[in-house]
JSON list of C-alpha atoms and ligand atoms in Angstrom, two decimals:
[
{"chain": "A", "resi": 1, "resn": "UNK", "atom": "CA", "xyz": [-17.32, -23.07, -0.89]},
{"chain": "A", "resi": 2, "resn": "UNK", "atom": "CA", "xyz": [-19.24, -24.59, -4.37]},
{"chain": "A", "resi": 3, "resn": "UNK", "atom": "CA", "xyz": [-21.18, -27.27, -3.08]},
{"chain": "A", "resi": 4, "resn": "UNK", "atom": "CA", "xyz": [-20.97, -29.57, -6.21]},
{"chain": "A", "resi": 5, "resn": "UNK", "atom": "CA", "xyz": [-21.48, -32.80, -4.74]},
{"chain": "A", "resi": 6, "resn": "UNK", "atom": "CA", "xyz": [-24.45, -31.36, -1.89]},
{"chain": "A", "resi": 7, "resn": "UNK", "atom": "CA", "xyz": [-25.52, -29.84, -5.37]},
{"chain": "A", "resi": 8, "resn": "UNK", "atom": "CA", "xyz": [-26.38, -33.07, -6.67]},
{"chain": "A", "resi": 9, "resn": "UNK", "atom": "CA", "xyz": [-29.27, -33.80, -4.02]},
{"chain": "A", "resi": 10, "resn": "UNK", "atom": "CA", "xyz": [-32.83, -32.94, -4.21]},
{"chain": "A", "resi": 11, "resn": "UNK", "atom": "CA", "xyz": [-33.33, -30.06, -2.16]},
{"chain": "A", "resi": 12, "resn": "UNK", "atom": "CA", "xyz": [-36.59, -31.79, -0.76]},
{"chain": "A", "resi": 13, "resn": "UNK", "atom": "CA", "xyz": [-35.04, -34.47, -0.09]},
{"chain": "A", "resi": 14, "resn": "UNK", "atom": "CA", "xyz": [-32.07, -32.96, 2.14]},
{"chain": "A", "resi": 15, "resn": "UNK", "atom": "CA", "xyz": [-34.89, -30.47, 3.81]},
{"chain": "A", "resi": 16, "resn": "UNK", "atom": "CA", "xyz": [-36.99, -34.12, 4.54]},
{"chain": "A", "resi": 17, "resn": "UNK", "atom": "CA", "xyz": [-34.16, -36.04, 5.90]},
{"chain": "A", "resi": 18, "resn": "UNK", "atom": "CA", "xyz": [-31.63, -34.20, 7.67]},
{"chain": "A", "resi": 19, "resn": "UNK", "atom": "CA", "xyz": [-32.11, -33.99, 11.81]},
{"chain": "A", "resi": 20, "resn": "UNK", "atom": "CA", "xyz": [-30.03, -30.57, 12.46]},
{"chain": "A", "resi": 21, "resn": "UNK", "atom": "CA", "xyz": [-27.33, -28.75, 10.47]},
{"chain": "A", "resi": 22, "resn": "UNK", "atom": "CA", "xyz": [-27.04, -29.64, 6.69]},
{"chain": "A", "resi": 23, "resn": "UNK", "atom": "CA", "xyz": [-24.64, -32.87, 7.52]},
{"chain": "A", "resi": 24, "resn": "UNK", "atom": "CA", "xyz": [-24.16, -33.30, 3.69]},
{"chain": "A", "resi": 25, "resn": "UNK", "atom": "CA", "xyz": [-22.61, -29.29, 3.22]},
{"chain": "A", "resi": 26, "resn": "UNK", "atom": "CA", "xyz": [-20.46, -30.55, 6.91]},
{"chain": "A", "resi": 27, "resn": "UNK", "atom": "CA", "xyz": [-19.43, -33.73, 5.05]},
{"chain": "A", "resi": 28, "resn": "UNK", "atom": "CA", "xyz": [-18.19, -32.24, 1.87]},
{"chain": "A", "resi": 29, "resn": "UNK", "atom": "CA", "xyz": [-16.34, -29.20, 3.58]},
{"chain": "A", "resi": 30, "resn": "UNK", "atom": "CA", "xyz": [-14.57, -31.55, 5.88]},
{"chain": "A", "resi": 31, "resn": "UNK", "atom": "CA", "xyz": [-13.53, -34.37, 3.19]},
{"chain": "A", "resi": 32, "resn": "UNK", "atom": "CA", "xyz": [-12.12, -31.41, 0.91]},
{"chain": "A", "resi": 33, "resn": "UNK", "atom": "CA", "xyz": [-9.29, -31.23, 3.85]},
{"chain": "A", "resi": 34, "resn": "UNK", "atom": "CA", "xyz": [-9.36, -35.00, 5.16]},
{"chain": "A", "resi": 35, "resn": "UNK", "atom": "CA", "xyz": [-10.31, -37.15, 1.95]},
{"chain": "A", "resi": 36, "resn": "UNK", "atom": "CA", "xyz": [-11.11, -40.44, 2.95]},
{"chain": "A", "resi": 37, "resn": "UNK", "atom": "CA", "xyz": [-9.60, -43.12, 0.00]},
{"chain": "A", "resi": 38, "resn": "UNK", "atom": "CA", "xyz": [-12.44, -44.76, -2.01]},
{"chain": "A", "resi": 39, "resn": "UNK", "atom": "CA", "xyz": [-13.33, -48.24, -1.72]},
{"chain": "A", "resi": 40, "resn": "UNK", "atom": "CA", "xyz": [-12.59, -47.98, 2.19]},
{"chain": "A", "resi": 41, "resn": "UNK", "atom": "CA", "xyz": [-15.09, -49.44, 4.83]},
{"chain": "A", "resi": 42, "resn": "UNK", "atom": "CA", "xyz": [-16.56, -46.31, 6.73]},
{"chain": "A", "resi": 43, "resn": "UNK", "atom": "CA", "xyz": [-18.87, -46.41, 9.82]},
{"chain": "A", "resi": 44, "resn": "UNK", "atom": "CA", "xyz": [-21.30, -43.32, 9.27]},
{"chain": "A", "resi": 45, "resn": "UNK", "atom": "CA", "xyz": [-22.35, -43.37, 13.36]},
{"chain": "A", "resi": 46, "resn": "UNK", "atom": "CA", "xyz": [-25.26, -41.35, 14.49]},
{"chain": "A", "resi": 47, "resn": "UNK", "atom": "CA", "xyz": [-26.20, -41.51, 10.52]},
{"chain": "A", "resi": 48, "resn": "UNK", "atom": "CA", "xyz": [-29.80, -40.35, 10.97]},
{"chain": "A", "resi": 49, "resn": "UNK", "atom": "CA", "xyz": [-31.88, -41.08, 8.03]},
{"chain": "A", "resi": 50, "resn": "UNK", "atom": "CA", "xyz": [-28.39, -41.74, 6.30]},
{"chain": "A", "resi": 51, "resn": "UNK", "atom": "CA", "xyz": [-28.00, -38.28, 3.82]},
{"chain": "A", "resi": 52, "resn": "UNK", "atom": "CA", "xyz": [-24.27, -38.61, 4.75]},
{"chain": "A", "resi": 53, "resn": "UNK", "atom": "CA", "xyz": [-24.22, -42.59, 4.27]},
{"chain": "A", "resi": 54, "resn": "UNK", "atom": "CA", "xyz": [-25.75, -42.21, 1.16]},
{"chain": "A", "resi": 55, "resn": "UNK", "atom": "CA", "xyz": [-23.20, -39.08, -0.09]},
{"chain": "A", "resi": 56, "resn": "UNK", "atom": "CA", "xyz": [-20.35, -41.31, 1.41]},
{"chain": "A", "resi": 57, "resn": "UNK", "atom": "CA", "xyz": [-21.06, -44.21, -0.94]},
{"chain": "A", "resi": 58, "resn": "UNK", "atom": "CA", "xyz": [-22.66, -42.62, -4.01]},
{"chain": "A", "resi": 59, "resn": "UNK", "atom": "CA", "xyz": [-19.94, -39.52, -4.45]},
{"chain": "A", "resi": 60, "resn": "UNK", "atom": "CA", "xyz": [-16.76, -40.90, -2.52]},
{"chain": "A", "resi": 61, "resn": "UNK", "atom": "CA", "xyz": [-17.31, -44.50, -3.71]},
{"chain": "A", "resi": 62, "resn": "UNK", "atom": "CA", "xyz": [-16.66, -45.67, 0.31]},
{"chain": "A", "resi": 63, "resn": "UNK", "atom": "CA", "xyz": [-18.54, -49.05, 1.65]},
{"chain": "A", "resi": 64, "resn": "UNK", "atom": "CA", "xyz": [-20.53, -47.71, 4.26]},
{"chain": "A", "resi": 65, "resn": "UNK", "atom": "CA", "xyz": [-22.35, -49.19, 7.61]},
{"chain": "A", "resi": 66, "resn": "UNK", "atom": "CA", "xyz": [-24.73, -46.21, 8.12]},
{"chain": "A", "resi": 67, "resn": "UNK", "atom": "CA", "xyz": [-25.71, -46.84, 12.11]},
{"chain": "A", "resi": 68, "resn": "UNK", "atom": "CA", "xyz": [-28.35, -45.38, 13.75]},
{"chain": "A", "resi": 69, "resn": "UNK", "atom": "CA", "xyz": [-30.31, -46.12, 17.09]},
{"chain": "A", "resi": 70, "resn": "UNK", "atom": "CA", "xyz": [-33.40, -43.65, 16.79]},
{"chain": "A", "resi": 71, "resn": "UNK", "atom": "CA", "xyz": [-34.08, -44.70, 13.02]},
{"chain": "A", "resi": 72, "resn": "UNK", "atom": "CA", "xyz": [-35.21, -48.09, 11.74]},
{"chain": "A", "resi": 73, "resn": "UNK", "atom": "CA", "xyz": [-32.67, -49.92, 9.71]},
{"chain": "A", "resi": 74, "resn": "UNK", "atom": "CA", "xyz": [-36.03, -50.95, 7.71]},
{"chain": "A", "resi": 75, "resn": "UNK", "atom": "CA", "xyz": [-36.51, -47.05, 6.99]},
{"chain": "A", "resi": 76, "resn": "UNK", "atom": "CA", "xyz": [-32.84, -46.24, 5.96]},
{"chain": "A", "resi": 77, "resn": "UNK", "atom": "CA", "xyz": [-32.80, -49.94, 3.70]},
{"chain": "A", "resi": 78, "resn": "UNK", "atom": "CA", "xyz": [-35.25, -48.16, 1.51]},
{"chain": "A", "resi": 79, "resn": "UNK", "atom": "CA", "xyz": [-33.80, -44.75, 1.16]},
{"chain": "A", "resi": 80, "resn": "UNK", "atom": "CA", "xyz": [-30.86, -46.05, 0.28]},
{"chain": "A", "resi": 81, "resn": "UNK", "atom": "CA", "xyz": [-31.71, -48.43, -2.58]},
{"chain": "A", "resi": 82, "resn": "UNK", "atom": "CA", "xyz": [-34.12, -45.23, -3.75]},
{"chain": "A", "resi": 83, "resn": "UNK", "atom": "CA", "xyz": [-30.85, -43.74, -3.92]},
{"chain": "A", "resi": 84, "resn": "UNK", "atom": "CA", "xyz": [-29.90, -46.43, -6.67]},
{"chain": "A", "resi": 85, "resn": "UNK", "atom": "CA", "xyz": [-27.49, -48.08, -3.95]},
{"chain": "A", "resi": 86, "resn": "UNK", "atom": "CA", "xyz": [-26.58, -51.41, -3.37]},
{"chain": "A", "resi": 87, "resn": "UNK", "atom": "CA", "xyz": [-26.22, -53.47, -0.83]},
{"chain": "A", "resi": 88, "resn": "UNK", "atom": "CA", "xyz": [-22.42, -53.84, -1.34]},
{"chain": "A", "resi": 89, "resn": "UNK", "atom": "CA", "xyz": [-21.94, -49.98, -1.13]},
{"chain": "A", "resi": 90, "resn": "UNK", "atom": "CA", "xyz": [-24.20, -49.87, 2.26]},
{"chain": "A", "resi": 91, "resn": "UNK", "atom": "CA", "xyz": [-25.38, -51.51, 4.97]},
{"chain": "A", "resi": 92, "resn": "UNK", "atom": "CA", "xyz": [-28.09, -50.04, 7.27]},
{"chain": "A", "resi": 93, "resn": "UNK", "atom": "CA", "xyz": [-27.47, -50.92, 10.59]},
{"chain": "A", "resi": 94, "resn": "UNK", "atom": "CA", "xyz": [-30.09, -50.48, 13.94]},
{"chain": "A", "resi": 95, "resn": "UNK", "atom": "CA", "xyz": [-27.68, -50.40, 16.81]},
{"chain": "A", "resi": 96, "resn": "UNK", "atom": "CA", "xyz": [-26.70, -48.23, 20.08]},
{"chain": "A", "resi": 97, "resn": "UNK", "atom": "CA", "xyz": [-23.57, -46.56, 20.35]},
{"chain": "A", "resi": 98, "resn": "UNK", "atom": "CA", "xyz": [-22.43, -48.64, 23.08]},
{"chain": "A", "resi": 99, "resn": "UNK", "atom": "CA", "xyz": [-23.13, -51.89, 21.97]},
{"chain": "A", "resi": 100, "resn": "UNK", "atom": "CA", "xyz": [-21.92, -51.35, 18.23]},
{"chain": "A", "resi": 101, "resn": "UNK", "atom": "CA", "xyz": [-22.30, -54.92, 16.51]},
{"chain": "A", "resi": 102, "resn": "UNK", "atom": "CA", "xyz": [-18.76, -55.21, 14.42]},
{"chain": "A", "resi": 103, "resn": "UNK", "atom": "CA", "xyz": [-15.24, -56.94, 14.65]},
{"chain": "A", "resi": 104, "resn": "UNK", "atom": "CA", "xyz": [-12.21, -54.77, 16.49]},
{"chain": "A", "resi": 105, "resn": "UNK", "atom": "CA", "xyz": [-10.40, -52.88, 13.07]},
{"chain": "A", "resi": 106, "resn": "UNK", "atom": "CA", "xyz": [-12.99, -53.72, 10.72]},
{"chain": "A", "resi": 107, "resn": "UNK", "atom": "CA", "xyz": [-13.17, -50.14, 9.48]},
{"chain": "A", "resi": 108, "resn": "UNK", "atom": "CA", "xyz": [-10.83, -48.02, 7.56]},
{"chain": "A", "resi": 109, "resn": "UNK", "atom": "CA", "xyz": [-12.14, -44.89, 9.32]},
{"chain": "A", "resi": 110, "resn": "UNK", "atom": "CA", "xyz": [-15.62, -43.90, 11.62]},
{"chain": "A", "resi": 111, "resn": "UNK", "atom": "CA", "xyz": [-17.65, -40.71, 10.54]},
{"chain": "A", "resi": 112, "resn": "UNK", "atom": "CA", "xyz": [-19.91, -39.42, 12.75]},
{"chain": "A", "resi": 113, "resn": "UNK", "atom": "CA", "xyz": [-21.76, -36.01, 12.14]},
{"chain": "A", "resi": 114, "resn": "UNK", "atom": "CA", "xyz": [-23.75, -33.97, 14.66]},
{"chain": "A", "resi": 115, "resn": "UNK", "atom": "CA", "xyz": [-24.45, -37.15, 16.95]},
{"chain": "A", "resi": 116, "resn": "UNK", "atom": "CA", "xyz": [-21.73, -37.82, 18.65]},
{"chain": "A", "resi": 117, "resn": "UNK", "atom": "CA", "xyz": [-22.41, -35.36, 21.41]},
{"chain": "A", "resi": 118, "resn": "UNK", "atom": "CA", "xyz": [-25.74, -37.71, 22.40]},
{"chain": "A", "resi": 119, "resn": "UNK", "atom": "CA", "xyz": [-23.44, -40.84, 23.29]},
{"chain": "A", "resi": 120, "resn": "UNK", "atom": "CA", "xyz": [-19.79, -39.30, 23.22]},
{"chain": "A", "resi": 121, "resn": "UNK", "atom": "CA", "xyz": [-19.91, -37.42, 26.28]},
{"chain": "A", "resi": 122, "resn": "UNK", "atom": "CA", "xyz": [-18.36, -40.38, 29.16]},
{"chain": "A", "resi": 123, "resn": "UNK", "atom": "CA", "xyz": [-14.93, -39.68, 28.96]},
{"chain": "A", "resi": 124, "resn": "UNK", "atom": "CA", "xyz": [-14.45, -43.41, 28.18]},
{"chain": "A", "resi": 125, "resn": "UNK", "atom": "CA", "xyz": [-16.40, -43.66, 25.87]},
{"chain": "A", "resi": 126, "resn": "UNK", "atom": "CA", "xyz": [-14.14, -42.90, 22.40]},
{"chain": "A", "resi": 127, "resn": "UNK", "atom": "CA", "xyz": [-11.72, -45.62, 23.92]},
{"chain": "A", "resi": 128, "resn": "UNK", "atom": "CA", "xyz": [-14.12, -48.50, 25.13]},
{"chain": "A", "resi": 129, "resn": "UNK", "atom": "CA", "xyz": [-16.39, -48.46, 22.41]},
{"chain": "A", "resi": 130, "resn": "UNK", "atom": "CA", "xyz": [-15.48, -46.62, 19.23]},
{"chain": "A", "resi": 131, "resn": "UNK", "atom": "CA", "xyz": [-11.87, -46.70, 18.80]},
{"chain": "A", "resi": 132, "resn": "UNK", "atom": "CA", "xyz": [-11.47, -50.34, 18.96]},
{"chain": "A", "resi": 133, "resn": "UNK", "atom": "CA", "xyz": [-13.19, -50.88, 15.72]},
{"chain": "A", "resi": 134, "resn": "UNK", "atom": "CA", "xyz": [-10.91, -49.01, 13.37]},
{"chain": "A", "resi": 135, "resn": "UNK", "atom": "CA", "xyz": [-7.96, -50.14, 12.51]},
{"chain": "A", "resi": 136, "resn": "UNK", "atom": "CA", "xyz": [-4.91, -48.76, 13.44]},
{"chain": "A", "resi": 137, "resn": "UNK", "atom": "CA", "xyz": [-3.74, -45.95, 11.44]},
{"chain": "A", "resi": 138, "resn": "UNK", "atom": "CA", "xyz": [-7.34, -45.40, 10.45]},
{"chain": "A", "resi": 139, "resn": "UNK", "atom": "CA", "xyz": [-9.72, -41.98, 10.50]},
{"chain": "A", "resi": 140, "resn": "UNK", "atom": "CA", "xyz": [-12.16, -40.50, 13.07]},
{"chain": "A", "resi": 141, "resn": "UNK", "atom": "CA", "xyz": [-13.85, -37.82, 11.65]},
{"chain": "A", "resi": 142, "resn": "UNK", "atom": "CA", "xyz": [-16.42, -36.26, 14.47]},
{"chain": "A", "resi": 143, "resn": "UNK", "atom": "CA", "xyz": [-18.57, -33.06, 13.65]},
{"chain": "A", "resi": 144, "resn": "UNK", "atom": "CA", "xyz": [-20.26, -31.43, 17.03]},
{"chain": "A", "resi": 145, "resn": "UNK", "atom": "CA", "xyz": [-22.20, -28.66, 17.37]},
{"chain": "A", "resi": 146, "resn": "UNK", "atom": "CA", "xyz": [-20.56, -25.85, 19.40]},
{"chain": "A", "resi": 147, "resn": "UNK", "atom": "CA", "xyz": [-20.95, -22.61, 20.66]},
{"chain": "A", "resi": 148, "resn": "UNK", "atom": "CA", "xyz": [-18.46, -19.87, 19.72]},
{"chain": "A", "resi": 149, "resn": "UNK", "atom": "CA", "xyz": [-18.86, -19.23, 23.44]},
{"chain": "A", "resi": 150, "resn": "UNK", "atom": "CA", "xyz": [-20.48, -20.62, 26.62]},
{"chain": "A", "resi": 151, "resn": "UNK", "atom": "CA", "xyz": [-23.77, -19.04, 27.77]},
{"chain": "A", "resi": 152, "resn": "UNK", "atom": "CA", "xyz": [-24.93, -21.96, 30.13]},
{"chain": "A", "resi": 153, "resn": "UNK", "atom": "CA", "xyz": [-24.34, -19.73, 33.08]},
{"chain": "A", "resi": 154, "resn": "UNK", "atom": "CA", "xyz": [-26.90, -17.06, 31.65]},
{"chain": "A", "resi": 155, "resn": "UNK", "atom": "CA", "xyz": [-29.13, -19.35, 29.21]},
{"chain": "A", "resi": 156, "resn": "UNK", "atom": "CA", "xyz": [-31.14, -16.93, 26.61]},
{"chain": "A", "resi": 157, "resn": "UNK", "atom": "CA", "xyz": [-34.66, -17.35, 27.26]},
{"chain": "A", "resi": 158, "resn": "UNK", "atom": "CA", "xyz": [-34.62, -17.82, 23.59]},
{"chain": "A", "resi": 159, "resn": "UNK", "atom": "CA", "xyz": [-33.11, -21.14, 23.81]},
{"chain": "A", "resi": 160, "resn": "UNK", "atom": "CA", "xyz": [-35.50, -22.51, 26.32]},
{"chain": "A", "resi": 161, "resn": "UNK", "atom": "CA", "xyz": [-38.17, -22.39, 24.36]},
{"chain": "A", "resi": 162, "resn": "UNK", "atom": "CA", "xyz": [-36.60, -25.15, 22.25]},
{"chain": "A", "resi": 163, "resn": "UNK", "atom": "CA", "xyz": [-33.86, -26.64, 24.29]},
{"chain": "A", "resi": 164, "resn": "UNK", "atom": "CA", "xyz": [-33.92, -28.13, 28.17]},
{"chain": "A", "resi": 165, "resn": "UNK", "atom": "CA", "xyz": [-30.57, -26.76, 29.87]},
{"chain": "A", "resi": 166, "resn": "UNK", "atom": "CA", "xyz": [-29.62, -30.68, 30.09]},
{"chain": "A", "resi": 167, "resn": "UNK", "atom": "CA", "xyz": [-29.80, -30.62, 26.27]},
{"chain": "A", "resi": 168, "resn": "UNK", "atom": "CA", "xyz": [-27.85, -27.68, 26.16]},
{"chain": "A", "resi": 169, "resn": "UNK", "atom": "CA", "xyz": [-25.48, -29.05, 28.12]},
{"chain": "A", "resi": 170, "resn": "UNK", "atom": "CA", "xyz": [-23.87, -31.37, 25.07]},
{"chain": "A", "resi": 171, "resn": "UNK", "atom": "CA", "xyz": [-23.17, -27.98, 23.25]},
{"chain": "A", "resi": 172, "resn": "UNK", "atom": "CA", "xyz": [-19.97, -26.07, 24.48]},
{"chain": "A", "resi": 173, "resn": "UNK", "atom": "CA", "xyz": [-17.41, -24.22, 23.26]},
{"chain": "A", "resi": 174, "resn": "UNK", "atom": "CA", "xyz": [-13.33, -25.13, 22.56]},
{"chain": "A", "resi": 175, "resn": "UNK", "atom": "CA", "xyz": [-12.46, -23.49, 25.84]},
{"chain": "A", "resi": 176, "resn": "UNK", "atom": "CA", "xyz": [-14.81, -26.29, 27.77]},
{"chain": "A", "resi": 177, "resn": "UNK", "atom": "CA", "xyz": [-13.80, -29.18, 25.64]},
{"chain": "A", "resi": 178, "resn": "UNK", "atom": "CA", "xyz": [-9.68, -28.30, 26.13]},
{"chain": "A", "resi": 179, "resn": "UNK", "atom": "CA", "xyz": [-10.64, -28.24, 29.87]},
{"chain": "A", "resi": 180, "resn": "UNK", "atom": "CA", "xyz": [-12.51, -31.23, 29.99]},
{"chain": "A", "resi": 181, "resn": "UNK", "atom": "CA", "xyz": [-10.05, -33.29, 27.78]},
{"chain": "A", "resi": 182, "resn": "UNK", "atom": "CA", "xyz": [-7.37, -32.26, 29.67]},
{"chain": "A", "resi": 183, "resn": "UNK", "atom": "CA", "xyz": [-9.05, -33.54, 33.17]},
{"chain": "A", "resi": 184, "resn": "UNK", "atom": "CA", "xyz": [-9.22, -36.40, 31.50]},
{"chain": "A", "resi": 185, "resn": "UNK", "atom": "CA", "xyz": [-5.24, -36.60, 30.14]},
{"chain": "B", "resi": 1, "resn": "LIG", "atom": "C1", "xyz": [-29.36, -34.81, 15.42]},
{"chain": "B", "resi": 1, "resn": "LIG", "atom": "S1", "xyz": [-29.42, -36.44, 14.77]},
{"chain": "B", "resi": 1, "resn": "LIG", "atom": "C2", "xyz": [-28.22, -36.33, 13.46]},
{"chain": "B", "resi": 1, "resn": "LIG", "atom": "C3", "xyz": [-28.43, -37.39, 12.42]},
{"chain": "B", "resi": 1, "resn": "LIG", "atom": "C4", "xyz": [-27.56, -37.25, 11.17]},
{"chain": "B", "resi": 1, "resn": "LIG", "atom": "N1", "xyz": [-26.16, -37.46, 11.46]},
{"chain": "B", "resi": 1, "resn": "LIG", "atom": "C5", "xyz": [-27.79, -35.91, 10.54]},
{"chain": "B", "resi": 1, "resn": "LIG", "atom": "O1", "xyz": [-26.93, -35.03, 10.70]},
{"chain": "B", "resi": 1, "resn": "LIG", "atom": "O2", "xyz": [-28.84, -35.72, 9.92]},
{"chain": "B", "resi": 1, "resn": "LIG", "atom": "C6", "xyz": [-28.56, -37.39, 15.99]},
{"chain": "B", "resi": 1, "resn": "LIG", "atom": "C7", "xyz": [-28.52, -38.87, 15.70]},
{"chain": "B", "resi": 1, "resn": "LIG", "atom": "O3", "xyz": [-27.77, -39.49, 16.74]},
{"chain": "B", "resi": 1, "resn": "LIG", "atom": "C8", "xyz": [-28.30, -40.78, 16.91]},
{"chain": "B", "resi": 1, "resn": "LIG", "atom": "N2", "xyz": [-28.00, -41.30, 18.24]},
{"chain": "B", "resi": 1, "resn": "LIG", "atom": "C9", "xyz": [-28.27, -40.72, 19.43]},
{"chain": "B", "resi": 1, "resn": "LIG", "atom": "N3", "xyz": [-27.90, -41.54, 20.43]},
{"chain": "B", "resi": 1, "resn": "LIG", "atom": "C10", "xyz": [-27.38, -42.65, 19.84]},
{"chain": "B", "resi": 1, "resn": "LIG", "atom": "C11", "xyz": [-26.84, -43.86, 20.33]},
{"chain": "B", "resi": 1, "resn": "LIG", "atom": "N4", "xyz": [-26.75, -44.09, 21.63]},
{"chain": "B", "resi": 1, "resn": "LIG", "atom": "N5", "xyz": [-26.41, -44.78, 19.44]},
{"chain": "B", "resi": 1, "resn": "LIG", "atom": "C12", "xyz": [-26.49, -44.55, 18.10]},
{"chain": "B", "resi": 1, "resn": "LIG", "atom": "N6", "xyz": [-27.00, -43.42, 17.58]},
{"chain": "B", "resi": 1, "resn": "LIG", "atom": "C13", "xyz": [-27.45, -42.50, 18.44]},
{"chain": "B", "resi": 1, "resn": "LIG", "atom": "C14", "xyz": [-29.80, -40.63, 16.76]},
{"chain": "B", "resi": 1, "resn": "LIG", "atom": "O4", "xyz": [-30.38, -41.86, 16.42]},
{"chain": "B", "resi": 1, "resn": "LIG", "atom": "C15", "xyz": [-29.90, -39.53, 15.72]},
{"chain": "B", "resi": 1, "resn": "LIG", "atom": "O5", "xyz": [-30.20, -40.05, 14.45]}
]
């Protein structure tokens, strides 16, 4: 895939702010098949330092509450008026996944790339805290990273040496996640 809009960013400043796989190249592919209609309201959850907030309201023109818990709203505030955004366009928000600071259907759709596996995981979770806040008819669009298959029974030493086995643990593969959603049906 041409990355035209990805393109547009610094390199620098992709390789300074993004926390684990390029979210902005994640963003763009997935849009391409689920466009998201500009001048929505979008909550970018688990936004990081806010490379996808910032792509969501500078290339797809979306208003955007870019909500993080382990970065400062004071930190993401300035990125994104460096960006030459607005505070119209996007709001930086400091808040935990649970306890998510907004009115029920205030959004249009709820992005949330490469985080949602740190808050997601309690089968209750999607219903009690995150679906109630877009409206009906809106868009969840919820980027994990996976394994193309299981290895927790036989963890590569590898891994260890960067990963606990309860942080490895929020990674699985389709076959675990049909199982486990299907408990829970
Ligand atoms: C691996 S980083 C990904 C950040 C960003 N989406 C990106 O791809 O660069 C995971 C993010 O999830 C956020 N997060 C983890 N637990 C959270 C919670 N309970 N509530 C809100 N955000 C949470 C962290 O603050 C962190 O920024």
């Amino acid at each position: 895939m041409q990355y035209k809009l990805v393109n547009k960013f610094d390199k620098d400043f992709i390789k300074e702010n993004i926390m684990g796989p390029n979210p902005a190249k994640l963003l763009e592919e997935t849009l391409a098949l689920y466009p998201l209609q500009a001048g929505s309201t979008v909550l970018d959850l688990g936004c990081g330092r806010g490379v996808t907030s910032i792509m969501l309201a500078r290339e797809y023109g979306l208003r955007v509450f870019a909500t993080d818990l382990w970065i400062a709203a004071t930190d993401n505030f300035k990125r994104f008026t460096a960006a030459g955004l607005n505070r119209e366009q996007i709001v930086p928000i400091h808040a935990d996944a649970h306890e998510l600071p907004y009115a029920e259907e205030f959004f249009d759709a709820a992005v949330s790339i490469d985080s949602y596996q740190y808050f997601g995981l309690d089968p209750d979770y999607l219903g009690t805290h995150l679906l109630p806040l877009v409206k009906h008819g809106g868009k969840l669009i919820l980027l994990v990273p996976g394994f193309r298959k299981d290895v927790h029974e036989n963890l590569p030493p590898e891994l260890l040496l960067s990963w606990t086995p309860e942080a490895l643990d929020t990674i699985h593969d389709c076959a675990h996640w049909r199982t486990v959603i299907s408990a829970t049906e």
